[in-house]
Coordinates of C-alpha atoms and ligand atoms in Angstrom, one line a residue:
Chain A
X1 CA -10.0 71.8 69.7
X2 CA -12.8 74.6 70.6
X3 CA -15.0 75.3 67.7
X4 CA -15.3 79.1 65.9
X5 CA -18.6 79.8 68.3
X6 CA -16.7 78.9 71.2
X7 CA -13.7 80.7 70.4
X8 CA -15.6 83.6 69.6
X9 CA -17.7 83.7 73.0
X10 CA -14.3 83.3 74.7
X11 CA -12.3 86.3 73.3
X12 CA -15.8 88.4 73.8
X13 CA -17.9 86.9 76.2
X14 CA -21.6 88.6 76.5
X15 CA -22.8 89.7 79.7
X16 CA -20.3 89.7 82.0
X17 CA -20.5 91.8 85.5
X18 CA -23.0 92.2 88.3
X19 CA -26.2 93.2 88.6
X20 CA -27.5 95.4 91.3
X21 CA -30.3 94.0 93.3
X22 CA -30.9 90.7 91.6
X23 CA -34.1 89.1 91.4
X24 CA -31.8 85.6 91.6
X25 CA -28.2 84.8 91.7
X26 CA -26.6 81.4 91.0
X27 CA -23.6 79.8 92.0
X28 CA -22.0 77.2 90.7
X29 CA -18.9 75.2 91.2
X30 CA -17.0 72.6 89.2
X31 CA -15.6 69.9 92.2
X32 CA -14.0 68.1 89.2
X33 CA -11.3 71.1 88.3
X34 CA -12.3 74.2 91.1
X35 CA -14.3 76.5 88.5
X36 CA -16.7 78.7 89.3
X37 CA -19.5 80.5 87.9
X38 CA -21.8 82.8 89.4
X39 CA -24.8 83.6 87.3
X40 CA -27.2 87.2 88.7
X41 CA -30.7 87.6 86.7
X42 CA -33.3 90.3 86.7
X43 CA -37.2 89.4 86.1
X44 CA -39.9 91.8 85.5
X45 CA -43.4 89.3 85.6
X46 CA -42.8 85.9 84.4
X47 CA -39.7 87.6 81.9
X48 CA -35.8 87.2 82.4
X49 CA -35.3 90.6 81.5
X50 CA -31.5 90.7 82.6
X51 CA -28.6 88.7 83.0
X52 CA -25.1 88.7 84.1
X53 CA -22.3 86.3 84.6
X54 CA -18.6 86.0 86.2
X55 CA -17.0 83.0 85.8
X56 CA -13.4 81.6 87.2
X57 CA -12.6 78.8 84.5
X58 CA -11.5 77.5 81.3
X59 CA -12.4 78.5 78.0
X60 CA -15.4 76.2 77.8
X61 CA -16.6 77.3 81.0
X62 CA -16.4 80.8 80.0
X63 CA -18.0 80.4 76.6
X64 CA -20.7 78.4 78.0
X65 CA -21.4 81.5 80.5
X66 CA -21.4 83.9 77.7
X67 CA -23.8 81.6 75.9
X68 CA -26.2 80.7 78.8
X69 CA -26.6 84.7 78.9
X70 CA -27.8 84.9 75.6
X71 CA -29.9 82.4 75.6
X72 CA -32.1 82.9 78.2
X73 CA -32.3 86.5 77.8
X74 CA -36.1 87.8 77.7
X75 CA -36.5 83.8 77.8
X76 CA -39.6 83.2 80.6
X77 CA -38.6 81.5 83.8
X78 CA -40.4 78.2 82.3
X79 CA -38.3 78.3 79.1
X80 CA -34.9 79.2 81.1
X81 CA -35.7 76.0 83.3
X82 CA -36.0 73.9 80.4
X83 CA -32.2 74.9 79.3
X84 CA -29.9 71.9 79.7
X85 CA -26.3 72.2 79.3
X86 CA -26.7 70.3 76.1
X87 CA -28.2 72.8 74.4
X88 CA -26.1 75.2 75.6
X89 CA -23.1 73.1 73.9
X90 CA -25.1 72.4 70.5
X91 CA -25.5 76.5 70.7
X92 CA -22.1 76.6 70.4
X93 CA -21.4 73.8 67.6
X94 CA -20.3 71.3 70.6
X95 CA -17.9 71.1 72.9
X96 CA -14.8 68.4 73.1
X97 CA -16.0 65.5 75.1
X98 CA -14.2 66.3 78.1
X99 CA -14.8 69.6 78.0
X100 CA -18.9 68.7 78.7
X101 CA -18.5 68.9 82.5
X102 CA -18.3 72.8 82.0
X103 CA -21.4 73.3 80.5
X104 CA -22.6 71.8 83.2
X105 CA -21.4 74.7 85.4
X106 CA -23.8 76.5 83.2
X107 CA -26.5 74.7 83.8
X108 CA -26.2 74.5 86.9
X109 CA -26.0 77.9 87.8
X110 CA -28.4 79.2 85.9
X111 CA -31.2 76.8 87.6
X112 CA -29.7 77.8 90.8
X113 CA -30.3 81.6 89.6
X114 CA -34.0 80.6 88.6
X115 CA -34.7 78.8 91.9
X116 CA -33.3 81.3 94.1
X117 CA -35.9 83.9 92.0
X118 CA -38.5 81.5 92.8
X119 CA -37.3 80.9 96.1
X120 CA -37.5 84.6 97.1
X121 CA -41.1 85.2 95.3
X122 CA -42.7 83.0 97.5
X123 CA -41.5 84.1 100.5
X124 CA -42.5 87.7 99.7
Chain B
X1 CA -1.0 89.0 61.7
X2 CA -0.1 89.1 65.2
X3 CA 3.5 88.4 65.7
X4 CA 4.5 85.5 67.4
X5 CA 6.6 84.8 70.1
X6 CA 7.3 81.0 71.2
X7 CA 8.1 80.4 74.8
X8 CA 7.6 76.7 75.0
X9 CA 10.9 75.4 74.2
X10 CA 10.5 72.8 76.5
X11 CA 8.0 71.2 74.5
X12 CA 10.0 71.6 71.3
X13 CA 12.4 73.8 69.6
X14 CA 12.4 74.9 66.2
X15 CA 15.0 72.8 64.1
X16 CA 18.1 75.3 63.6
X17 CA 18.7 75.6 59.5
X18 CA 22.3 74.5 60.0
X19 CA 20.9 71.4 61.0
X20 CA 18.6 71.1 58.5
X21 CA 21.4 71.8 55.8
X22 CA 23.6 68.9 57.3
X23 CA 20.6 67.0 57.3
X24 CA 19.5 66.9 53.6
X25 CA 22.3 65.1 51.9
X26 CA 21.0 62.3 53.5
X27 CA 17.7 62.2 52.2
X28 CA 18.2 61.7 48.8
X29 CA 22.1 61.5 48.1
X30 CA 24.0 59.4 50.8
X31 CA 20.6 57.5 51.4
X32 CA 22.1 54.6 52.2
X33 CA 21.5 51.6 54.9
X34 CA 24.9 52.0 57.2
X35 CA 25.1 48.3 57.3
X36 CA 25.7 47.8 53.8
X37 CA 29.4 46.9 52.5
X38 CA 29.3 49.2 49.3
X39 CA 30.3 53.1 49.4
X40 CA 26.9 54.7 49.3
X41 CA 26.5 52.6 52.4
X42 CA 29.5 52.9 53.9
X43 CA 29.1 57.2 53.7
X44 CA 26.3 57.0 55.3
X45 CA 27.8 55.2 58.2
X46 CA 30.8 57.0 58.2
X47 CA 28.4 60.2 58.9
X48 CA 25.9 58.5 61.5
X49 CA 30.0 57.6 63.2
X50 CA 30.7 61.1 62.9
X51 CA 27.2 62.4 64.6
X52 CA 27.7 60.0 67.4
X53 CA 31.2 61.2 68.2
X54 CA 29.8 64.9 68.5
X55 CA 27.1 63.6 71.0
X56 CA 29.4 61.6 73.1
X57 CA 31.7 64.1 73.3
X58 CA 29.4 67.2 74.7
X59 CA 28.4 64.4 77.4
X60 CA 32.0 63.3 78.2
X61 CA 31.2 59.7 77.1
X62 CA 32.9 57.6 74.5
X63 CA 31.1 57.1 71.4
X64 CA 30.8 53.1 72.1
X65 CA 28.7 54.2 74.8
X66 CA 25.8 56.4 72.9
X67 CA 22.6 54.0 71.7
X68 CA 20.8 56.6 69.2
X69 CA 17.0 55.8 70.0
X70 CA 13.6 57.4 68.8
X71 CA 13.4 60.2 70.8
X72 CA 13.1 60.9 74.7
X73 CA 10.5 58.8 75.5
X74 CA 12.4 55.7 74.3
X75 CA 15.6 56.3 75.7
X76 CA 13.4 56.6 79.7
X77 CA 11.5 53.2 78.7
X78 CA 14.7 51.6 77.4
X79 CA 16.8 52.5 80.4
X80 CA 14.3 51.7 83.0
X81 CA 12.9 48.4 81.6
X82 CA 16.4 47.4 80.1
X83 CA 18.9 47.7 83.2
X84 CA 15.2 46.2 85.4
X85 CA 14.9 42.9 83.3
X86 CA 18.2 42.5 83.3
X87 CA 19.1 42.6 86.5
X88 CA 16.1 40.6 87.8
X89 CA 17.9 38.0 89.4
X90 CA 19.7 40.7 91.7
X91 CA 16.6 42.4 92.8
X92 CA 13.4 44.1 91.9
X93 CA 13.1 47.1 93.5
X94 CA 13.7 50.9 91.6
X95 CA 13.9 54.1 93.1
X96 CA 12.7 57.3 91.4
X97 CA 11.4 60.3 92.3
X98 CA 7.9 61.5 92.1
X99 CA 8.2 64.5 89.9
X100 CA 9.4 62.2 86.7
X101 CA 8.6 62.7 83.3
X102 CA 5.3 60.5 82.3
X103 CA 8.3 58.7 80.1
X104 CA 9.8 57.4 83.5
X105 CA 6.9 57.6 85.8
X106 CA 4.6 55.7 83.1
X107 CA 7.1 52.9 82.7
X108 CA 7.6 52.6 86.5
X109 CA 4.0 51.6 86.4
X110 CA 4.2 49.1 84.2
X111 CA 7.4 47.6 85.7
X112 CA 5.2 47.9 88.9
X113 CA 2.4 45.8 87.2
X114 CA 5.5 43.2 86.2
X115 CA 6.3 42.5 89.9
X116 CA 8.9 45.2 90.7
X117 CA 8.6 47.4 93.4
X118 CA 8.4 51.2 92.9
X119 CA 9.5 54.4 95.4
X120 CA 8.9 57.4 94.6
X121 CA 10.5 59.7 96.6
X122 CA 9.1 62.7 97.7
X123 CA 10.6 66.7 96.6
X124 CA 10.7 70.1 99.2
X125 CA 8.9 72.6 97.7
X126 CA 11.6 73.9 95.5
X127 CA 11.1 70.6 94.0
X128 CA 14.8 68.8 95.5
X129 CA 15.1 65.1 95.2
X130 CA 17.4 65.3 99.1
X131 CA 20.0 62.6 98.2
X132 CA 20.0 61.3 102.0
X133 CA 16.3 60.4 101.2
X134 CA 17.7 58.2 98.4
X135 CA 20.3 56.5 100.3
X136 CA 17.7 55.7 103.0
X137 CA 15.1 54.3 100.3
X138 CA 18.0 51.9 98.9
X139 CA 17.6 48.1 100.0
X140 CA 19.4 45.1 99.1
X141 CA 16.7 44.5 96.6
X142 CA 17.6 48.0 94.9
X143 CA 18.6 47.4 91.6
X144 CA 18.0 50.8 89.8
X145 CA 17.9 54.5 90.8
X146 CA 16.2 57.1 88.1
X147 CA 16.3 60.9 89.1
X148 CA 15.9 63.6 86.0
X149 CA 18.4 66.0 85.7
X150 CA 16.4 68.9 85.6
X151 CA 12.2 68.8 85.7
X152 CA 10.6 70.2 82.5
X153 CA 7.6 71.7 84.5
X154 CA 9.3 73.8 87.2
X155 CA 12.8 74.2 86.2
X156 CA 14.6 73.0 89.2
X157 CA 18.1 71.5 88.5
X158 CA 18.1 68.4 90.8
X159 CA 21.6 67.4 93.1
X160 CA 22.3 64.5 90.2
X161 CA 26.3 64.1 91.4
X162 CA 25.3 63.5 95.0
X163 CA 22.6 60.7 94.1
X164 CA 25.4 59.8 91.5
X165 CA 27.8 59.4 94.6
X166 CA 25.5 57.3 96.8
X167 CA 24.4 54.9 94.0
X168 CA 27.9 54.2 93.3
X169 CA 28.8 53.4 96.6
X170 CA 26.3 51.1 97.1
X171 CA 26.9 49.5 93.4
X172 CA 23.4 50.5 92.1
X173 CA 22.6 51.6 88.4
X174 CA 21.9 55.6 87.9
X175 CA 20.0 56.6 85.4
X176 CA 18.9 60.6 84.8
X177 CA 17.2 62.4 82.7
X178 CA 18.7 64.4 80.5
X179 CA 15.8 65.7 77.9
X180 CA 16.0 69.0 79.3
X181 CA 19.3 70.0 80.2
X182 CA 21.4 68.2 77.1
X183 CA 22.1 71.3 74.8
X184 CA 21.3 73.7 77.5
X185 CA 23.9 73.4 80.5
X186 CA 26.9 71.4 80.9
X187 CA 26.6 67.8 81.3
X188 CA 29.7 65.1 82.1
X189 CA 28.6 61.4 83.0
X190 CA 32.0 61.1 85.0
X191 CA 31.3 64.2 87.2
X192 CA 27.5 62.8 87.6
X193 CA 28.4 59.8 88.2
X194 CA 25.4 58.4 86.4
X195 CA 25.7 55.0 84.5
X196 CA 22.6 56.0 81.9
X197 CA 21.5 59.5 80.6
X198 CA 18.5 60.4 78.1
X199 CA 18.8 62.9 75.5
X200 CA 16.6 64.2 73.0
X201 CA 17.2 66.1 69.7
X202 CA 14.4 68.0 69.5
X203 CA 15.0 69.9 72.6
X204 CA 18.4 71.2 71.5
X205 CA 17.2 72.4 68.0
X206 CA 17.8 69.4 66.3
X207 CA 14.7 67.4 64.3
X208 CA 12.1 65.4 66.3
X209 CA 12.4 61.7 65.9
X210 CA 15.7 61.0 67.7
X211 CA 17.3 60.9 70.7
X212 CA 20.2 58.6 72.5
X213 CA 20.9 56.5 75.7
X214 CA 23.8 57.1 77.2
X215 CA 25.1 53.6 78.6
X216 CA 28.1 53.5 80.8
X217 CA 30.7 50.7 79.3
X218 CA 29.8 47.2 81.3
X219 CA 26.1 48.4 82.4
X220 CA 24.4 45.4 82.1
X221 CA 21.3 45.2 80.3
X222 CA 18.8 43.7 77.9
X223 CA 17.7 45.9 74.3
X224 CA 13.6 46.9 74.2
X225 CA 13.8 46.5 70.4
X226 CA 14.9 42.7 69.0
X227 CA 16.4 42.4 65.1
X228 CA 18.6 43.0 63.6
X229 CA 22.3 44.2 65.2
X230 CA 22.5 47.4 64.8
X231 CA 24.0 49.9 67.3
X232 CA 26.0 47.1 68.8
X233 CA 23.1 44.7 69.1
X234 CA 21.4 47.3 71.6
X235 CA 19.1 48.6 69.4
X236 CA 17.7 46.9 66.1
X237 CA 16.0 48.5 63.3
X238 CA 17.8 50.3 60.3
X239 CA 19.1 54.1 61.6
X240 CA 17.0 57.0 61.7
X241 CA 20.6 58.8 59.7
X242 CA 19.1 61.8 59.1
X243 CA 17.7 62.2 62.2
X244 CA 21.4 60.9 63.6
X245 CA 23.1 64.0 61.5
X246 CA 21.0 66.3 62.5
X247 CA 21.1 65.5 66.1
X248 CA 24.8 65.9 65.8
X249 CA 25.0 69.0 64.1
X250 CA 22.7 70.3 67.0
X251 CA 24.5 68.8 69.7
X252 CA 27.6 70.6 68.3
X253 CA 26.0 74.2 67.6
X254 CA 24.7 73.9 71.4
X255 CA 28.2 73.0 72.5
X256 CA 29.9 75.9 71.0
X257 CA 27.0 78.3 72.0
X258 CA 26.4 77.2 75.8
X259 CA 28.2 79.6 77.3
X260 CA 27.0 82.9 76.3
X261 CA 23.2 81.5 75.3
X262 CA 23.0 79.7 78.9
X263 CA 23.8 83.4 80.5
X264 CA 21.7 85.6 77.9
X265 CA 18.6 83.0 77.8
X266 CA 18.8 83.1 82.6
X267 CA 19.3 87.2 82.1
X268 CA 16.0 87.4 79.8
X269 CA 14.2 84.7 82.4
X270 CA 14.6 86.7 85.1
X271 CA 13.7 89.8 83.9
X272 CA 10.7 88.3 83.1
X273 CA 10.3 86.8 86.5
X274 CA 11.1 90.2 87.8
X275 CA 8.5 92.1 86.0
X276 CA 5.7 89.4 86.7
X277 CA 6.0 89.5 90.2
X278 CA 6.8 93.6 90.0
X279 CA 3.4 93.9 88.3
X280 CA 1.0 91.5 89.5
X281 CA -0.5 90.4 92.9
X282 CA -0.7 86.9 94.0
X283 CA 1.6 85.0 92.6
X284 CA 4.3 82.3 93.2
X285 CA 7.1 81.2 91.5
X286 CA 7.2 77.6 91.0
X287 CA 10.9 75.7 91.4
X288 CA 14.3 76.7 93.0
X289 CA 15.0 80.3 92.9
X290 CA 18.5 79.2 91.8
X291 CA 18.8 75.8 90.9
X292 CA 16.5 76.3 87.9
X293 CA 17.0 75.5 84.2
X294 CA 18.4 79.1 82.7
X295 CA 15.1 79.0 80.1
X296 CA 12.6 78.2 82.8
X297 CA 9.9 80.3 84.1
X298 CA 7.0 78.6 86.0
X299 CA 4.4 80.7 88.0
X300 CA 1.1 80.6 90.1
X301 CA -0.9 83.6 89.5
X302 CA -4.2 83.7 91.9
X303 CA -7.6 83.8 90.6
X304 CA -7.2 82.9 87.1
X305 CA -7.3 79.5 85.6
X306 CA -4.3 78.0 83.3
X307 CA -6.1 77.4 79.8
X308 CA -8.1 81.0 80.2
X309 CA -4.9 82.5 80.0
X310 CA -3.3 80.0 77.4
X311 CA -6.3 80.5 75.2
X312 CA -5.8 84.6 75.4
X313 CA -2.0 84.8 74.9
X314 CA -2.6 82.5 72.1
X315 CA -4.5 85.4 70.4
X316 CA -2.2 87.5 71.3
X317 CA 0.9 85.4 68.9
X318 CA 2.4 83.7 72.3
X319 CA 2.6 79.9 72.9
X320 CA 3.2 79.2 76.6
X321 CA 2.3 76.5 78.4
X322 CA -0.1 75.5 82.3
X323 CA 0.1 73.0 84.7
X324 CA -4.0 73.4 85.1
X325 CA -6.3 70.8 85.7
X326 CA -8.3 72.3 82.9
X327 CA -5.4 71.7 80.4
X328 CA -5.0 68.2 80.8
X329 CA -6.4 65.4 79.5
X330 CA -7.0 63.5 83.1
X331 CA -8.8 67.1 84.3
X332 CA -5.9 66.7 87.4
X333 CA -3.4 69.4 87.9
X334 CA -0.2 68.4 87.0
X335 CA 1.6 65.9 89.3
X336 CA 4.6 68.1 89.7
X337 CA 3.2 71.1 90.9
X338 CA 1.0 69.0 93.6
X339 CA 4.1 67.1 94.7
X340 CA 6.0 70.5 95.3
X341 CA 2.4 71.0 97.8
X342 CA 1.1 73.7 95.5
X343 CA -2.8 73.5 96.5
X344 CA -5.2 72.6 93.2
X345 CA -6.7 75.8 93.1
X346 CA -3.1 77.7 93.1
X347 CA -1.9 75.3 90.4
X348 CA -5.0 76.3 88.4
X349 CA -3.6 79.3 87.2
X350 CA -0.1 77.8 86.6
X351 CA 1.8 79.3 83.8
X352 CA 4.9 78.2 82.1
X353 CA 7.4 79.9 79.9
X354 CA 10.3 78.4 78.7
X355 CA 12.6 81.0 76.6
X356 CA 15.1 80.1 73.7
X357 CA 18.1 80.8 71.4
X358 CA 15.9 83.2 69.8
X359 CA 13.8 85.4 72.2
X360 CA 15.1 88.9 72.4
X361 CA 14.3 91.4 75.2
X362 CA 11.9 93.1 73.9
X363 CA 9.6 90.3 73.3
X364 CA 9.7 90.1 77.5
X365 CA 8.3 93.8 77.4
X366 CA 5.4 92.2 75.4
X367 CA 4.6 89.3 77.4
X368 CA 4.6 91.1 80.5
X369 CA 2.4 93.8 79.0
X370 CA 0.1 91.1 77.3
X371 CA 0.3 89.0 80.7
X372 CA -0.5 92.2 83.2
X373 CA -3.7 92.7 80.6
X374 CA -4.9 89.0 80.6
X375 CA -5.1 88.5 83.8
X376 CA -6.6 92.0 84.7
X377 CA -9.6 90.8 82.2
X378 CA -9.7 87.4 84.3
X379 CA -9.7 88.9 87.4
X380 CA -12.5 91.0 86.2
X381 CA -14.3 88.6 85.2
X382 CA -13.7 85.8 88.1
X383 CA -16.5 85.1 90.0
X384 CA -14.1 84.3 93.1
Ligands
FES401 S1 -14.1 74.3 83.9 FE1 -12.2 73.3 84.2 S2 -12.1 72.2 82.5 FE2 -13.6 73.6 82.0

């Protein structure tokens, strides 16, 4: 049912683990099934320089994490706003219809991730 | 190639070549309709005669009293919705439990939908139907009591001869069950005191495709499928006589190996169940510690979700099967392990394995090593 992208994000996903003082961390939850996905970045200027993911979920959910990674990796904070969770599923040659919820988790967390960055710039 | 190890038998079994063997002739030499009136026919029905005996007998029924049907499913929908519109004038109300198979919970609903009223009885956490909650669900309206013999998600071998007991007492139709404990442990209607029993071939090594009703003599009820009269007028449509042979040839392997698979398959299940909960933190057994099918092992395991894990033993040449929200199509967790009270985020990592004929010690040693390894990578990973 998974596509070969997804399968092959899943059996080695990119980017997992923690980063140590974060610029922004994410955290999303799925109320639909109970998944979660936490999602740490690292900026240096405008630049997503780093990024790392843990994820408590499906295979989707964890695919879509690994691929969210990747994607916005040296991406600028404009550009990694701009990521939807569709693309994020077209990365990955789709996703089975009910299987979209997850890579909202994605989505979701990374904008979290981005807004906390922002968030904390401001205040400083 | 990885090798594979199958531990979903109670999703299917592979078809034992015996049966297959018994099975071809009927394919392309004794092809015949069984309700003809020449020889090529007449073989053909003399077989199918043959099959049903075998069946009947492993049951402790009288062949008059098997209806061969399409499978499981069939044999839950005919039972329910036969005895039900049969019996209408006498009542509309059916007891069953809530821990059914969709087969019997699925029909319930549409008998619900028809105007009959449904209980659904609640289960303890080892997942026990408690007969006294039966007997104090039954009103005079009561017209038919379902309760599976054994569940196919947690393994738990439900008190069939007590319900049996009270049903007949108060002259109430009992239906149970059967698809996952025909083949596997003994079964006599007489000593269950049930009045209709489900069976499916392709539980018990035989081919997909077929299955039976048992119907106790004088049960009265109306057929699902109208034509012509075939299996006594209960059932129309030509026989499935392959499927029918090879049904019996299973039913009759099973027989003869009960004893000593029932007690090698439960010794191999609990090592397993010994060396998950040995080796890894967090986790529940789902089910009766005792009263549990001898092939069944059902688990919790904290911090990991059900189709994660599927997905990896999968790569690893193991089928096994989850309870997770994530796995099914509804994106609920299943309504077995929630009606047992386990919480949705302990079902999420639900596991099943359900052994077989086949499965051999040392493929335990691998699961558990490939399990211990999975999970460790989950856990790893989890962001809880
Ligand atoms: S996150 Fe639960 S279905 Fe994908």
């Amino acid at each position: 049912m998974y596509s070969e992208k997804v399968m092959e994000h899943f059996a080695n996903p990119r980017n997992v683990g923690e980063i140590e003082n974060p610029d922004g961390v994410g955290v999303a939850g799925n109320p639909i099934c109970g998944d979660v996905m936490k999602l740490l970045i690292k900026v240096k200027g405008d630049t997503i320089i780093d990024v790392k993911f843990k994820t408590l979920g499906c295979g989707a959910a964890i695919a879509t994490s690994s691929m969210v990674t990747e994607m916005v990796k040296g991406k600028t904070i404009d550009e990694a706003l701009r990521i939807s969770n569709k693309t994020v599923a077209e990365a990955l040659d789709g996703l089975p219809p009910i299987k979209m919820h997850c890579s909202v988790l994605a989505e979701q967390a990374l904008h979290a991730a981005v807004k906390d960055y922002l968030g904390r710039k401001n205040k400083s | 190639m990885v090798k594979r190890i199958y531990l979903d038998h109670a999703a299917t079994t592979p078809t034992d070549p015996q049966v297959v063997e018994a099975m071809l002739p009927y394919f392309m030499k004794a092809f015949g309709n069984p309700s003809t009136l020449y020889s090529l026919g007449r073989e053909a029905k003399a077989a199918m005669e043959e099959a049903r005996d075998k069946v009947a007998f492993s049951i402790g029924a009288r062949s008059e009293e098997i209806v061969f049907t399409s499978g499981g499913t069939e044999a839950n929908n005919f039972a329910l919705e036969g005895v039900t519109f049969a019996n209408e004038r006498k009542g509309s109300h059916i007891i069953t439990t809530s821990i059914e198979h969709h087969a019997v919970l699925e029909t319930c609903k549409f008998l619900e939908k028809r105007g009959f009223k449904v209980t659904y009885l609640p289960v303890d956490e080892y997942g026990l139907v408690y007969p006294e909650d039966v007997r104090k669900a039954i009103t005079d309206k009561t017209i038919l009591i379902s309760v599976m013999h054994a569940n196919n998600e947690v393994g738990t071998i439900e008190p069939i001869a007590e319900v049996g007991k009270i049903a007949r007492e108060k002259e109430i139709y009992f239906h149970t069950d059967a698809v996952q404990t025909a083949g596997a442990i003994p079964i006599n209607v007489d000593e269950l005191n049930v009045d209709l029993l489900s069976m499916s071939s392709h539980k018990l090594y035989g081919p997909k495709g077929i299955g039976a009703l048992y119907i106790r003599k004088g049960t009265r009820m109306i057929p699902l499928l109208h034509g012509g009269e075939q299996e006594r007028k209960r059932r129309a449509g030509t026989e499935n006589v392959p499927g029918i042979i090879g049904f019996g040839k299973a039913m009759e392997i099973a027989q003869a190996q009960m004893e000593q698979k029932q007690c090698q398959i439960a010794n191999l299940r609990d090592k397993l169940i010994k060396g998950l909960f040995e080796r890894i933190d967090g986790i529940r057994l789902n089910g009766h510690p005792l009263q549990r099918l001898p092939n069944n092992v059902s688990v919790c395991i904290e911090g990991v979700e059900g189709e994660a894990m599927l997905l990896n033993l999968d790569m690893k040449g193991i089928c096994a099967s989850s309870g997770s929200a994530c796995t099914s199509g509804s994106l609920e967790p299943s309504h077995v392990l929630l009606a047992i009270g386990v919480p949705s985020q302990v079902a999420h990592g639900s596991l099943r394995f359900t052994l077989g004929r086949a499965t051999k010690g040392e493929d335990i040693d691998y699961v558990l090593d490939v399990v211990v390894e999975i999970v460790n990578k989950l856990w790893a990973m989890s962001a809880v």
